[in-house]
GROMACS .gro file of C-alpha atoms in nm:
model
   63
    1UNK     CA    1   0.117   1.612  -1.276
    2UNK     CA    2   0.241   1.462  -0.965
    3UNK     CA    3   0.576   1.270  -0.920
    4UNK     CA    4   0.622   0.903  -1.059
    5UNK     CA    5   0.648   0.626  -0.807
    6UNK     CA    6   0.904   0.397  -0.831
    7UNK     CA    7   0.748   0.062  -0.706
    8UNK     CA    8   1.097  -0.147  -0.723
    9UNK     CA    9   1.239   0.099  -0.508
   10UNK     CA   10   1.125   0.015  -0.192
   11UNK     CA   11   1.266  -0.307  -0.138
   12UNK     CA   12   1.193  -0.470   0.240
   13UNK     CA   13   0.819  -0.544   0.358
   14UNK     CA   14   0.819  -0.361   0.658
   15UNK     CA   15   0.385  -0.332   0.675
   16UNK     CA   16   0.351  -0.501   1.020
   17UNK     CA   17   0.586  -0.197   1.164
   18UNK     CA   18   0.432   0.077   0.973
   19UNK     CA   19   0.008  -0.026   0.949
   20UNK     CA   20   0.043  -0.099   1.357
   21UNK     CA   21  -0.113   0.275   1.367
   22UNK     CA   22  -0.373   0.208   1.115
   23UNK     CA   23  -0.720   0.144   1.225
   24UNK     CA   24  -0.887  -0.141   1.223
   25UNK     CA   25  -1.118  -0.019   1.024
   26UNK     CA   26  -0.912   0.097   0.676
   27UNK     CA   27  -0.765  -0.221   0.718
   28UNK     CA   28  -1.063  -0.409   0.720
   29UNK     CA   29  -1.166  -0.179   0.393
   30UNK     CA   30  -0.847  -0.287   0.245
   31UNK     CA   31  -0.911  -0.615   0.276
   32UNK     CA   32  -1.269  -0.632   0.204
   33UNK     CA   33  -1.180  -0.419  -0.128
   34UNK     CA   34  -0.893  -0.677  -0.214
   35UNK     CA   35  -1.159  -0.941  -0.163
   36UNK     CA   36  -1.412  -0.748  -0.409
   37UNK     CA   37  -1.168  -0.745  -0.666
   38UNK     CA   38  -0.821  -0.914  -0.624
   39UNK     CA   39  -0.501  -0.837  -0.772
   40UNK     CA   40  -0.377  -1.045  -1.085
   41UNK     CA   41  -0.060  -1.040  -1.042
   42UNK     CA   42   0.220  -1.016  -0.731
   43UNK     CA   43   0.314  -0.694  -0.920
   44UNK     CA   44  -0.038  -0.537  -0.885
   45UNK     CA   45  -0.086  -0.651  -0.552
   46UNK     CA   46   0.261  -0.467  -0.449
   47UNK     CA   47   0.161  -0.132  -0.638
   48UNK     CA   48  -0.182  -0.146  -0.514
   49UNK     CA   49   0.038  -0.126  -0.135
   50UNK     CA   50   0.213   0.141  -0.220
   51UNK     CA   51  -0.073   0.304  -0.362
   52UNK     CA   52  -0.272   0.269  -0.006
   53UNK     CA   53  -0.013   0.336   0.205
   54UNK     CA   54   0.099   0.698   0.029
   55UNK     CA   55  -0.301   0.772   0.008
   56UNK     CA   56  -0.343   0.725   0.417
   57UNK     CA   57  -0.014   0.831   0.533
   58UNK     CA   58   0.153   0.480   0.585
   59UNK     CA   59   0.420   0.586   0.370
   60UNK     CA   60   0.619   0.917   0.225
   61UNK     CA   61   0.750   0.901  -0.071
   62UNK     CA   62   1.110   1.088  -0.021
   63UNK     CA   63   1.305   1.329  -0.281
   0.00000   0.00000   0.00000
């Protein structure tokens, strides 16, 4: 089983830096996704983020 992920420790929203390689494409699937079925909470929202951004390369998770 892989590594937990802890959400509270990433602290600053630095997405417009780090998705300015992204396509606009994934994006757009991001969005349209979020659109399908939107988060409930801030909480969600934030993990579901994370989530992305490790699954596509956004973001590393280090240690």
């Amino acid at each position: 089983m892989g590594k937990a992920i802890d959400y509270d420790s990433f602290g600053v929203d630095d997405r417009p830096d780090r998705l300015s390689n992204v396509p606009d494409e994934a994006l757009e699937a991001l969005l349209e996704e979020e659109r399908e079925n939107p988060p409930k909470t801030w909480k969600e929202a934030w993990k579901r983020s994370i989530d992305w951004e490790l699954e596509h390369g956004v973001r590393t998770v280090n240690g």
